[in-house]
Amino acid sequence: MKLNRLLPQALRMTVRDWRAGELRLLAAALVVAVASVTSVGFLVDRVRLGLERDATQLLGADLVLSSDTPIAAALDQQASAARLQVARTVTFPSMAISARDADRTSLTAVKAVSPGYPLRGNLRVADSVGEPDKLTREIPARGDVWVDGQLLQALALAPGDSLKLGEKTFRIARIVAIEPDRGTQFINFAPRVMLNLEDLAATQLIANGSRVTYRLLVAGERPAVQTYSDSMQKGLQRGQRVETLDGRPEMQRTLERAERFLALVSLLAAMIAAVAVAAAARRFSLRHLDSCAMMRCLGLAQADIFRLFALEFLVIGLAACIAGMALGYATHYVLLNALGSLIKTTLPQPSLLPAVQGFACGLVLLLGFALPPLAQLRHVPPLRVLRKDVGLPTGRVALGYLAGLAGFFALLLWSSNDLKIGLVTAGGFAGGLVVFALVAWLVLKLLAPLRGLTGRLGISWRFAIAAVQRRPVAAVIQLVSLAVGLMALLLLTVTRTDLVEAWRKAAPADAPNRFVINIQPDQAAAVAQRIAAAGIDTPLHPMIRGRLVEVNQRAVGPESFTVDRAQRLVDREFNLSYMADAPSHNRITSGRWFSDGQDELSIEEGIAETLGIKLGDALTFDIAGQRVTARATSLRKVNWDSMRANFFVIMPPSLLKDMPASFIGAFHLPAAQSRLTGDLLQQFPNLTVIDMTAIFLQVQVVIDQVIAAVEFLFLFTLVAGIL
């Protein structure tokens, strides 16, 4: 039969079966599968495109050249010749002194900026304490500085007062609220003092040996920036590097976990929907045995019967895929709304890739799990009209299902955007199918001996066992479908619970939100006593600066390594500490904790891997001109997100207690006791108290918003499970 005659008949059959409710379950399963895949796809795609567009704001430019020495002016000229925007910054730590009271000082993170800063992102300032911040395109005027509000509190100053930096006195003009490129290096948590680059020389703060970071900021059209970057990379000198966007790690890890979990949710929803599609298609085929037998009796060819039902399923499949894509697009807005203030910028519209992935998901489900039962319908014998016990042949569908599974697994790997998650999910699904099929087959075998006992079990049991034994393949398929669906739901529920708990534990409500640094040895006892008087128990840890100079009596330097991170690590001083017992929040992964009185040390496993250090290696550090050598006896896993004081290297007190040191403390300060910060600074003006409350609250908000998005998407899986 020609297509022009088959198509109208297929459309009539589609309308009839839809009204009869035969196709609604199949369509619902396809809509849920496509919507779950496309909603996550649209969300991730928009966030990715937005990050590509806006990520440079966290650098303050499209490209940043960072250097330990002054950057040649020729690079500015080359950038200008390429029609690129240019700005410069110079950052370094320095003591700020109150012009009112010379005894009031504070360690600050000084930043000198040139006109045009920042090239990307926004700088926000306030005119006085308590006023809302506002956007500005200006930089401090000559003779003015903009400062953090924390510095005003530490030095008991206000806008309009004077502040001394080195040999120059400045007027405090504004309060810095937000810097796009502040970063998360530890020194950047110190109070900011921002000044005009032309005022820097007058301070006389930079001398030989000063720890200064010079940055050249470049922005412009992407091709021109890339060309400039390529030429600059060829001429990089020692101590220079092109900075890339590391983002904000405390946010990035949370979002990466959320993205992986959202991908897992969509995959499991698609899997459950696949089971629903297969079950609905089989139910459809069983209900159309009589009509197929009648068409065979009326002379319709087997191929035409298959074409009729294939066209019917294709029509309903296309409609379901379109509806699923529309629902997925609408749902991704709900997910964006659940993320709330986490995404504060207008995101670009998504690409077509998520829609293509969702459409492909629907077609693969349709072809792989719905067509095999339909292919059986053409083999229904005409004898079915007279003998209702004649059913579907069972031996010809396995190959179709295997092909469908293979295509479905390939789709999972493509749409997951995470090869590991895709492989684990697909492998688990395949393994579950095999295990559940074997268990179902064994159950059927075990039921066989019970047929002789049916008289004692009652008529219901007798009919049930007989029905199962008559159609063993159908029984196995139904059992496997139910088991796979329940497995996916239980797996997702357990994973969701564990993930939420992990997020909550990563940022507990009582995590330290204050760091106190620059505590001198003769102040340690008094500072600890003052903090304890407020009912807060916090240990103070010694912090010693030392440079790694030898490994196993062989000199090491940046030239000893090829990895950029390793070169940077050995080119600066480490934060060392000493203590008798291992920190409770560190876990020893290899070796043993050292014994006091021995020349031994414990090293963080990440830096050990980067520098190629193994257990038993002897490390020599230069500490204020004195050399200390110790052998590595243990590797530690450090959770750098714990908001606690952590160190790369820890040694016994006997090795370092006489070395020049300062102390650091981390503790949780309730809002009701916030005056403790001011009291500490008043009693010990040299201290720097770093308030992490704003960052900590932002992390908590991010976690709550991501959990809300995950919970919402979880509904898709529940709906698929109900189907």
XYZ file of C-alpha atoms in Angstrom:
723
model
C 0.000 0.000 0.000
C 1.281 3.437 -0.916
C 2.149 6.048 1.684
C -0.584 8.459 0.545
C -3.156 5.828 1.491
C -1.411 4.646 4.670
C -0.952 8.103 6.198
C -4.662 9.078 6.451
C -5.443 5.680 7.957
C -2.563 6.045 10.430
C -3.857 9.482 11.477
C -7.368 8.081 12.003
C -5.915 5.259 14.096
C -3.897 7.781 16.125
C -6.991 9.859 16.940
C -9.001 6.742 17.798
C -6.321 5.262 20.057
C -5.727 8.632 21.760
C -9.420 8.967 22.560
C -9.412 5.420 23.874
C -6.477 6.269 26.140
C -4.138 3.784 24.489
C -1.410 6.344 23.704
C -1.602 8.713 26.658
C 0.740 6.782 28.931
C 3.293 6.446 26.135
C 3.080 10.162 25.322
C 3.370 11.136 28.994
C 6.503 9.013 29.421
C 8.109 10.581 26.350
C 7.219 14.117 27.489
C 8.761 13.529 30.932
C 11.948 12.046 29.459
C 12.433 14.854 26.934
C 11.537 17.565 29.460
C 13.969 16.259 32.087
C 16.865 16.133 29.620
C 16.137 19.484 27.971
C 15.445 21.418 31.198
C 18.838 20.517 32.647
C 20.434 21.017 29.242
C 18.970 24.495 28.809
C 20.003 25.495 32.338
C 23.578 24.236 32.058
C 23.945 25.650 28.544
C 22.803 29.137 29.566
C 25.036 29.156 32.629
C 27.981 27.984 30.500
C 27.380 30.673 27.897
C 26.939 33.262 30.621
C 30.185 32.233 32.274
C 32.026 32.455 28.968
C 30.650 35.962 28.545
C 31.007 37.220 32.118
C 33.891 35.184 33.527
C 36.341 37.902 32.608
C 34.652 40.195 35.141
C 36.310 38.221 37.935
C 39.658 39.127 36.401
C 38.723 42.741 35.776
C 39.806 42.234 32.159
C 39.829 39.788 29.264
C 43.501 39.029 29.843
C 45.802 39.676 32.798
C 49.585 39.514 32.815
C 50.845 39.070 36.376
C 54.475 39.704 37.296
C 56.737 39.886 40.343
C 58.681 42.716 38.692
C 57.556 45.886 36.899
C 56.016 45.180 33.485
C 57.619 46.871 30.484
C 55.732 49.838 29.031
C 56.235 48.352 25.559
C 53.459 45.857 26.284
C 51.015 48.727 26.786
C 52.051 50.204 23.457
C 51.614 46.864 21.680
C 48.128 46.486 23.153
C 47.144 50.019 22.177
C 48.403 49.395 18.644
C 46.091 46.374 18.498
C 43.174 48.599 19.581
C 42.970 46.983 22.999
C 42.108 48.709 26.262
C 44.833 48.691 28.912
C 44.965 49.329 32.662
C 47.501 48.555 35.389
C 47.352 47.586 39.041
C 50.044 47.154 41.678
C 49.168 45.219 44.845
C 51.171 44.512 47.994
C 50.692 44.231 51.772
C 51.575 47.240 53.895
C 50.837 48.803 57.264
C 48.392 51.713 57.328
C 48.678 54.276 60.130
C 45.955 56.518 61.482
C 46.887 60.182 61.095
C 44.990 60.855 64.333
C 46.840 58.308 66.441
C 50.179 56.921 65.268
C 49.764 53.964 67.621
C 46.788 52.718 65.604
C 48.030 50.627 62.702
C 46.655 47.812 60.571
C 47.972 45.427 57.950
C 46.293 46.256 54.644
C 46.195 45.009 51.066
C 47.218 48.078 49.062
C 46.121 48.346 45.430
C 47.267 51.166 43.158
C 45.163 51.451 39.995
C 45.422 53.372 36.740
C 42.611 55.133 34.828
C 40.214 52.716 33.142
C 40.304 50.161 35.963
C 38.440 47.818 35.924
C 38.202 46.978 32.233
C 35.576 44.310 32.937
C 33.124 44.081 35.807
C 31.947 46.774 38.163
C 33.539 48.637 41.052
C 31.042 49.642 43.750
C 31.674 52.185 46.502
C 29.828 53.970 49.307
C 30.311 57.554 50.453
C 29.963 56.761 54.161
C 29.367 53.906 56.592
C 25.835 52.555 56.423
C 24.977 54.083 53.054
C 24.059 51.809 50.117
C 26.855 51.216 47.649
C 26.746 52.515 44.093
C 28.429 51.804 40.779
C 31.385 53.967 39.807
C 33.568 54.230 36.722
C 36.100 56.418 38.489
C 39.283 55.653 40.411
C 40.592 57.489 43.494
C 41.674 61.044 42.766
C 45.259 62.104 43.439
C 45.730 62.395 47.203
C 42.638 60.270 48.010
C 42.251 56.635 49.018
C 39.237 54.350 49.070
C 39.240 51.806 51.917
C 37.348 48.843 53.348
C 34.841 49.572 56.075
C 36.729 47.128 58.305
C 39.801 49.352 58.192
C 37.779 52.339 59.386
C 36.661 50.309 62.376
C 40.166 49.075 63.121
C 41.691 52.561 63.046
C 38.644 54.413 64.443
C 38.438 56.576 61.325
C 35.674 57.842 59.044
C 35.458 59.180 55.487
C 37.144 62.550 55.403
C 39.834 61.568 57.923
C 43.478 61.090 57.000
C 45.439 57.876 56.603
C 49.181 57.486 56.268
C 50.777 55.006 53.876
C 54.538 55.042 53.957
C 55.742 58.610 53.499
C 52.459 60.068 52.214
C 49.231 61.039 53.959
C 45.931 60.511 52.125
C 42.349 61.616 52.624
C 39.816 58.793 52.987
C 37.251 59.635 50.296
C 35.083 56.525 49.859
C 34.442 53.017 51.130
C 35.146 50.105 48.766
C 32.198 47.698 48.680
C 32.908 45.393 45.717
C 35.982 44.778 43.565
C 35.437 42.431 40.612
C 39.040 41.146 40.610
C 39.756 40.950 44.317
C 40.295 37.194 44.228
C 40.533 34.755 47.113
C 44.233 34.786 47.970
C 44.721 35.084 51.717
C 46.332 38.528 51.616
C 43.305 39.818 49.710
C 41.152 39.236 52.784
C 43.098 41.967 54.560
C 41.419 45.403 54.474
C 41.762 47.072 51.095
C 43.345 50.477 50.523
C 42.956 51.660 46.924
C 44.883 54.637 45.576
C 45.754 56.272 42.294
C 48.751 54.654 40.603
C 50.365 58.079 40.169
C 50.508 58.447 43.980
C 52.365 55.170 44.508
C 55.889 56.529 44.115
C 55.285 59.216 46.753
C 54.592 56.557 49.402
C 58.103 55.080 48.960
C 56.645 51.728 50.054
C 58.188 49.661 47.264
C 61.838 48.787 47.712
C 64.158 45.906 46.895
C 62.745 42.709 48.361
C 59.162 43.999 48.604
C 56.471 41.391 47.847
C 54.675 43.185 45.035
C 52.395 41.903 42.280
C 52.237 43.951 39.080
C 49.311 43.330 36.737
C 48.645 44.461 33.203
C 44.936 44.311 32.342
C 43.888 43.993 28.701
C 40.406 43.972 27.149
C 38.955 44.121 23.658
C 37.600 41.979 20.848
C 38.270 38.287 21.399
C 40.384 37.683 18.241
C 42.609 40.682 19.011
C 42.988 39.616 22.652
C 43.907 36.071 21.604
C 46.488 37.318 19.112
C 48.003 39.603 21.747
C 48.041 36.756 24.285
C 49.818 34.421 21.864
C 52.552 36.964 21.179
C 52.931 37.783 24.865
C 53.200 34.109 25.871
C 56.328 33.774 23.737
C 58.145 36.486 25.667
C 57.188 35.599 29.242
C 60.012 36.075 31.708
C 60.647 34.428 35.054
C 58.026 35.484 37.573
C 55.510 36.380 34.859
C 52.371 34.450 34.011
C 49.113 34.956 32.195
C 46.346 34.651 34.742
C 43.342 32.498 33.953
C 40.016 32.524 35.685
C 40.039 30.241 38.714
C 36.662 31.634 39.726
C 35.570 31.367 43.301
C 36.402 27.853 44.471
C 33.855 27.819 47.301
C 31.115 28.534 44.734
C 32.587 26.579 41.847
C 32.752 23.245 43.684
C 29.161 23.598 44.878
C 27.941 24.382 41.380
C 29.961 21.525 39.871
C 28.383 19.099 42.344
C 24.949 20.492 41.542
C 25.538 20.214 37.793
C 26.645 16.584 38.124
C 23.639 15.763 40.286
C 21.250 17.507 37.906
C 22.741 15.459 35.070
C 22.241 12.295 37.134
C 18.623 13.255 37.846
C 17.882 13.789 34.164
C 19.557 10.503 33.202
C 17.640 8.510 35.808
C 14.388 10.208 34.824
C 15.096 9.238 31.216
C 15.825 5.654 32.311
C 12.593 5.350 34.246
C 10.762 6.895 31.310
C 12.375 4.266 29.061
C 10.847 1.564 31.244
C 7.489 3.349 31.062
C 7.726 3.611 27.262
C 8.564 -0.079 26.921
C 5.721 -1.078 29.236
C 3.228 1.220 27.487
C 4.247 -0.031 24.037
C 3.900 -3.655 25.104
C 0.481 -2.929 26.599
C -0.508 -1.225 23.347
C 0.623 -4.172 21.243
C -1.253 -6.695 23.400
C -4.456 -4.689 23.030
C -4.139 -4.596 19.233
C -3.639 -8.309 18.611
C -7.229 -8.791 17.447
C -7.222 -5.803 15.091
C -3.931 -6.960 13.545
C -5.296 -10.479 13.043
C -8.401 -9.030 11.386
C -6.276 -6.867 9.051
C -4.279 -9.968 8.135
C -7.517 -11.780 7.310
C -8.604 -8.867 5.114
C -5.418 -9.223 3.091
C -3.252 -6.409 4.487
C 0.418 -7.246 4.100
C 2.676 -7.641 7.135
C 4.842 -4.728 6.014
C 1.790 -2.450 5.719
C 0.648 -3.360 9.230
C 4.040 -2.365 10.587
C 4.031 0.875 8.582
C 0.582 1.808 9.895
C 1.565 1.450 13.537
C 5.019 2.946 12.944
C 3.406 6.060 11.430
C 0.986 6.227 14.358
C 3.827 6.073 16.878
C 5.904 8.522 14.850
C 3.094 11.095 14.937
C 2.551 10.738 18.672
C 6.327 10.648 19.254
C 6.955 13.881 17.349
C 4.132 15.605 19.206
C 5.423 14.327 22.565
C 8.994 15.425 21.787
C 7.852 18.929 20.850
C 5.718 19.136 23.996
C 8.620 17.819 26.088
C 11.024 20.400 24.666
C 8.518 23.179 25.375
C 7.986 21.903 28.922
C 11.743 21.575 29.426
C 12.319 25.130 28.228
C 9.650 26.431 30.617
C 10.992 24.307 33.461
C 14.525 25.627 33.149
C 13.143 29.064 34.034
C 11.746 27.563 37.237
C 15.203 26.141 37.973
C 16.772 29.547 37.306
C 14.261 31.123 39.664
C 15.078 28.509 42.311
C 18.740 29.450 42.038
C 17.683 33.014 42.856
C 20.466 35.476 43.542
C 23.146 32.929 42.676
C 22.787 34.080 39.070
C 22.693 37.863 39.305
C 23.237 38.630 35.653
C 21.076 38.313 32.564
C 22.022 35.066 30.898
C 22.220 34.687 27.116
C 19.659 32.513 25.394
C 20.644 28.838 25.163
C 21.904 27.166 22.035
C 19.917 24.537 20.144
C 22.049 21.669 21.463
C 19.850 20.883 24.529
C 16.768 20.791 22.289
C 18.554 18.452 19.880
C 19.602 16.207 22.780
C 16.053 16.125 24.147
C 14.565 15.395 20.730
C 17.132 12.641 20.184
C 16.260 11.200 23.590
C 12.589 10.991 22.640
C 13.308 9.393 19.269
C 15.735 6.857 20.736
C 13.204 5.889 23.398
C 10.545 5.556 20.733
C 12.664 3.578 18.282
C 14.444 1.484 20.868
C 11.644 0.589 23.260
C 8.365 1.136 21.402
C 9.071 -0.170 17.902
C 10.198 -3.703 18.913
C 6.721 -4.604 20.277
C 5.163 -2.996 17.196
C 7.384 -5.063 14.935
C 5.859 -8.150 16.544
C 2.322 -7.107 15.581
C 2.949 -7.858 11.911
C 3.629 -11.476 12.875
C 0.227 -11.979 14.533
C -1.294 -14.960 12.661
C -4.802 -14.676 11.120
C -5.709 -17.686 13.282
C -5.921 -15.239 16.218
C -9.431 -14.305 14.967
C -10.635 -17.811 15.847
C -8.287 -18.734 18.695
C -7.729 -16.050 21.311
C -4.959 -18.060 22.957
C -2.699 -17.350 19.989
C -0.556 -14.377 21.016
C 2.617 -12.565 20.052
C 5.658 -14.576 19.017
C 8.347 -14.133 21.670
C 11.586 -14.958 19.924
C 11.979 -12.039 17.538
C 11.983 -9.021 19.831
C 15.223 -9.495 21.771
C 17.436 -8.150 18.979
C 15.303 -5.011 18.697
C 15.526 -4.339 22.424
C 19.302 -4.874 22.398
C 19.681 -2.349 19.578
C 17.447 0.059 21.486
C 19.506 -0.346 24.660
C 22.732 0.273 22.759
C 21.337 3.449 21.226
C 19.950 4.580 24.573
C 23.300 4.063 26.323
C 25.068 6.029 23.581
C 22.548 8.835 24.074
C 23.161 8.827 27.836
C 26.898 9.251 27.310
C 26.346 12.102 24.861
C 23.769 14.047 26.859
C 25.317 13.595 30.317
C 28.191 16.064 29.614
C 30.172 13.956 32.087
C 31.723 10.760 30.727
C 32.199 9.207 34.161
C 28.600 9.788 35.239
C 27.338 8.584 31.874
C 29.402 5.378 31.975
C 28.517 4.599 35.587
C 24.821 5.264 35.012
C 24.649 3.294 31.768
C 26.719 0.459 33.233
C 24.565 0.334 36.346
C 21.427 0.287 34.223
C 22.754 -2.566 32.085
C 23.971 -4.490 35.119
C 20.631 -3.998 36.825
C 18.807 -5.361 33.784
C 20.928 -8.521 33.783
C 20.687 -9.112 37.538
C 16.954 -8.469 37.701
C 16.319 -10.687 34.679
C 18.236 -13.559 36.314
C 16.402 -13.094 39.594
C 13.038 -12.982 37.808
C 13.888 -16.150 35.882
C 14.895 -17.928 39.103
C 11.656 -16.844 40.760
C 9.658 -18.327 37.889
C 11.601 -21.580 38.205
C 10.919 -21.675 41.932
C 7.204 -21.161 41.293
C 6.996 -24.270 39.110
C 6.914 -26.778 42.043
C 4.104 -24.756 43.638
C 1.694 -25.680 40.868
C 1.107 -28.986 42.608
C 0.124 -27.162 45.790
C -2.350 -24.763 44.212
C -5.271 -26.682 45.702
C -4.104 -25.728 49.171
C -3.199 -22.149 48.255
C -6.608 -21.125 46.949
C -8.055 -20.245 43.585
C -6.408 -16.803 43.382
C -2.932 -18.228 43.794
C -3.741 -21.036 41.330
C -4.763 -18.647 38.567
C -1.880 -16.265 39.265
C 0.794 -18.967 39.102
C -0.779 -20.503 36.015
C -0.867 -17.143 34.222
C 2.777 -16.477 35.032
C 3.843 -19.922 33.874
C 1.940 -19.558 30.588
C 3.697 -16.260 29.707
C 7.145 -16.453 31.340
C 8.784 -13.905 29.007
C 6.106 -11.302 29.674
C 6.390 -11.944 33.409
C 10.172 -11.492 33.343
C 9.852 -8.236 31.370
C 7.289 -6.850 33.816
C 9.367 -7.811 36.849
C 12.531 -6.317 35.353
C 10.713 -3.097 34.419
C 9.339 -2.677 37.923
C 12.693 -3.504 39.538
C 14.658 -1.085 37.339
C 12.188 1.709 38.033
C 12.326 1.147 41.786
C 16.133 0.890 41.669
C 16.432 4.239 39.923
C 14.052 5.934 42.357
C 15.795 4.501 45.425
C 19.242 5.311 44.030
C 18.265 8.896 43.345
C 16.650 9.291 46.766
C 19.734 7.988 48.569
C 22.120 10.030 46.401
C 20.054 13.169 46.881
C 20.029 12.722 50.652
C 23.784 12.087 50.812
C 24.526 15.050 48.558
C 22.408 17.453 50.585
C 24.033 16.225 53.795
C 27.493 16.659 52.263
C 26.632 20.218 51.265
C 25.314 20.992 54.726
C 28.398 19.545 56.399
C 30.682 21.454 54.021
C 29.291 24.722 55.358
C 27.995 24.083 58.902
C 26.320 26.907 60.754
C 29.089 26.978 63.373
C 31.996 27.069 60.896
C 34.702 29.640 61.762
C 33.834 33.064 60.362
C 36.730 35.079 61.790
C 40.473 34.778 61.200
C 42.880 36.627 63.485
C 46.387 37.002 62.053
C 49.583 38.854 62.916
C 49.391 37.790 66.584
C 52.866 38.205 68.062
C 54.258 35.491 70.371
C 54.114 37.753 73.432
C 50.452 38.529 72.655
C 49.247 34.963 72.056
C 48.258 34.199 75.656
C 46.456 37.528 76.118
C 44.588 37.232 72.808
C 43.512 33.666 73.590
C 42.366 34.792 77.041
C 40.341 37.685 75.585
C 38.614 35.395 73.088
C 37.971 32.786 75.791
C 36.417 35.493 78.000
C 33.723 35.840 75.327
C 32.925 32.142 75.710
C 34.726 31.123 72.520
C 37.279 28.338 72.508
C 39.832 28.695 69.727
C 43.375 27.349 69.533
C 46.067 29.682 68.237
C 48.496 28.138 65.782
C 52.047 29.359 65.133
C 52.677 30.404 61.538
C 56.249 30.489 60.242
C 57.380 31.581 56.796
C 59.905 29.271 55.146
C 61.158 28.647 51.614
C 61.825 25.131 50.325
C 65.449 25.090 49.152
C 66.480 21.408 49.080
C 64.926 17.975 48.611
C 67.170 15.082 49.610
C 70.137 17.496 49.780
C 69.575 18.616 46.170
C 68.869 22.311 45.593
C 65.432 23.078 44.151
C 64.084 26.178 42.445
C 61.543 27.114 39.782
C 63.887 25.783 37.113
C 63.696 22.318 38.738
C 60.059 21.891 37.633
C 58.099 22.127 34.410
C 54.623 22.482 35.931
C 53.630 26.120 36.425
C 52.072 25.557 39.860
C 55.177 23.769 41.132
C 57.353 26.632 39.895
C 55.204 29.163 41.736
C 55.207 27.127 44.948
C 58.985 26.861 45.241
C 59.373 30.496 44.205
C 57.627 31.727 47.352
C 57.581 31.016 51.066
C 55.433 28.302 52.618
C 53.263 28.715 55.700
C 54.781 26.266 58.186
C 53.575 25.407 61.667
C 54.447 23.198 64.598
C 52.250 21.106 66.896
C 52.579 17.887 68.845
C 49.355 16.211 67.690
C 47.783 15.909 64.260
C 44.967 18.426 63.584
C 41.570 16.833 64.133
C 40.274 18.216 60.818
C 43.174 16.686 58.819
C 43.328 13.019 57.839
C 46.590 11.110 57.495
C 46.397 9.186 54.220
C 49.868 7.659 54.252
C 52.644 7.110 56.769
C 52.585 7.981 60.475
C 52.472 11.144 62.561
C 55.909 12.302 63.655
C 57.371 12.001 67.148
C 58.366 15.132 69.050
C 62.104 15.511 69.294
C 62.663 13.926 65.884
C 63.621 15.732 62.675
C 60.381 14.766 60.937
C 57.447 16.505 59.283
C 53.969 15.983 57.835
C 53.089 17.410 54.406
C 49.789 18.003 52.630
C 49.260 15.333 49.953
C 48.333 17.761 47.161
C 51.514 19.814 47.371
C 53.534 16.616 47.817
C 52.129 15.298 44.544
C 52.769 18.606 42.756
C 56.396 18.748 43.903
C 57.028 14.999 43.569
C 57.727 14.540 47.290
C 57.428 11.027 48.731
C 57.500 9.566 52.216
C 61.061 9.445 53.509
C 62.255 12.446 51.479
C 64.334 14.982 53.409
C 63.113 18.574 52.960
C 65.217 21.619 53.823
C 63.571 24.995 54.476
C 65.209 28.394 54.757
C 63.557 30.224 57.666
C 64.834 33.760 58.186
C 68.326 32.695 57.131
C 68.356 29.475 59.172
C 68.074 26.070 57.543
C 65.866 23.342 58.987
C 65.875 19.808 57.563
C 63.280 17.141 58.344
C 62.114 13.878 56.799
C 58.525 13.415 55.588
C 56.806 10.711 57.655
C 53.170 11.304 56.689
C 50.891 12.732 54.028
C 47.739 14.584 55.097
C 44.467 15.226 53.297
C 43.424 18.804 54.027
C 39.947 20.180 53.450
C 40.744 23.710 52.348
C 37.019 24.564 52.437
C 36.769 23.874 56.177
C 37.328 27.542 57.110
C 39.985 26.392 59.595
C 43.667 27.198 59.859
C 45.505 24.706 57.637
C 49.167 24.368 56.743
C 51.150 22.755 53.940
C 53.872 21.511 56.302
C 53.732 20.758 60.042
C 56.802 19.928 62.159
C 57.407 19.015 65.817
C 57.674 21.912 68.317
C 61.282 20.956 69.020
C 62.244 21.963 65.461
C 60.452 25.290 65.066
C 59.532 26.712 68.462
C 62.565 29.042 68.498
C 61.964 30.345 64.967
C 60.424 33.781 64.315
C 56.684 33.272 64.137
C 53.314 34.928 64.379
C 50.094 33.216 65.440
C 46.782 32.693 63.682
C 43.381 31.786 65.081
C 40.033 30.866 63.535
C 36.743 30.902 65.425
C 33.001 31.312 65.007
C 31.705 34.636 66.286
C 27.921 34.859 66.749
C 26.309 38.052 65.489
C 25.334 39.004 69.035
C 29.019 39.137 69.994
C 30.266 41.061 66.961
C 31.729 43.745 69.254
C 34.535 41.328 70.076
C 36.212 42.268 66.779
C 36.394 45.933 67.728
C 37.531 45.095 71.266
C 40.391 42.954 69.945
C 41.541 45.655 67.548
C 41.338 48.288 70.268
C 43.352 46.201 72.725
C 45.781 44.860 70.104
C 45.979 47.414 67.248
C 48.522 45.392 65.285
C 46.116 42.479 64.780
C 44.195 41.900 61.573
C 40.751 40.358 62.019
C 39.431 38.947 58.749
C 35.637 38.804 58.693
C 34.461 35.885 56.553
C 30.774 36.362 57.405
C 29.764 37.813 54.036
C 31.496 35.045 52.088
C 30.163 32.378 54.439
C 26.586 33.653 54.158
C 26.910 33.746 50.376
C 28.046 30.115 50.353
C 25.067 29.166 52.533
C 22.685 31.002 50.207
C 24.208 29.248 47.199
C 23.809 25.847 48.851
C 20.172 26.513 49.777
C 19.359 27.716 46.268
C 21.072 24.814 44.533
C 19.284 22.348 46.813
C 15.974 24.004 45.898
C 16.742 23.515 42.205
C 17.718 19.880 42.774
C 14.549 19.223 44.779
C 12.415 20.682 42.000
C 14.026 18.583 39.280
C 13.616 15.528 41.512
C 9.869 15.835 40.815
C 10.511 14.807 37.196
C 11.887 11.502 38.369
C 8.965 10.927 40.716
C 6.532 11.601 37.862
C 8.447 9.181 35.631
C 8.340 6.595 38.412
C 4.571 6.994 38.796
C 4.175 6.407 35.069
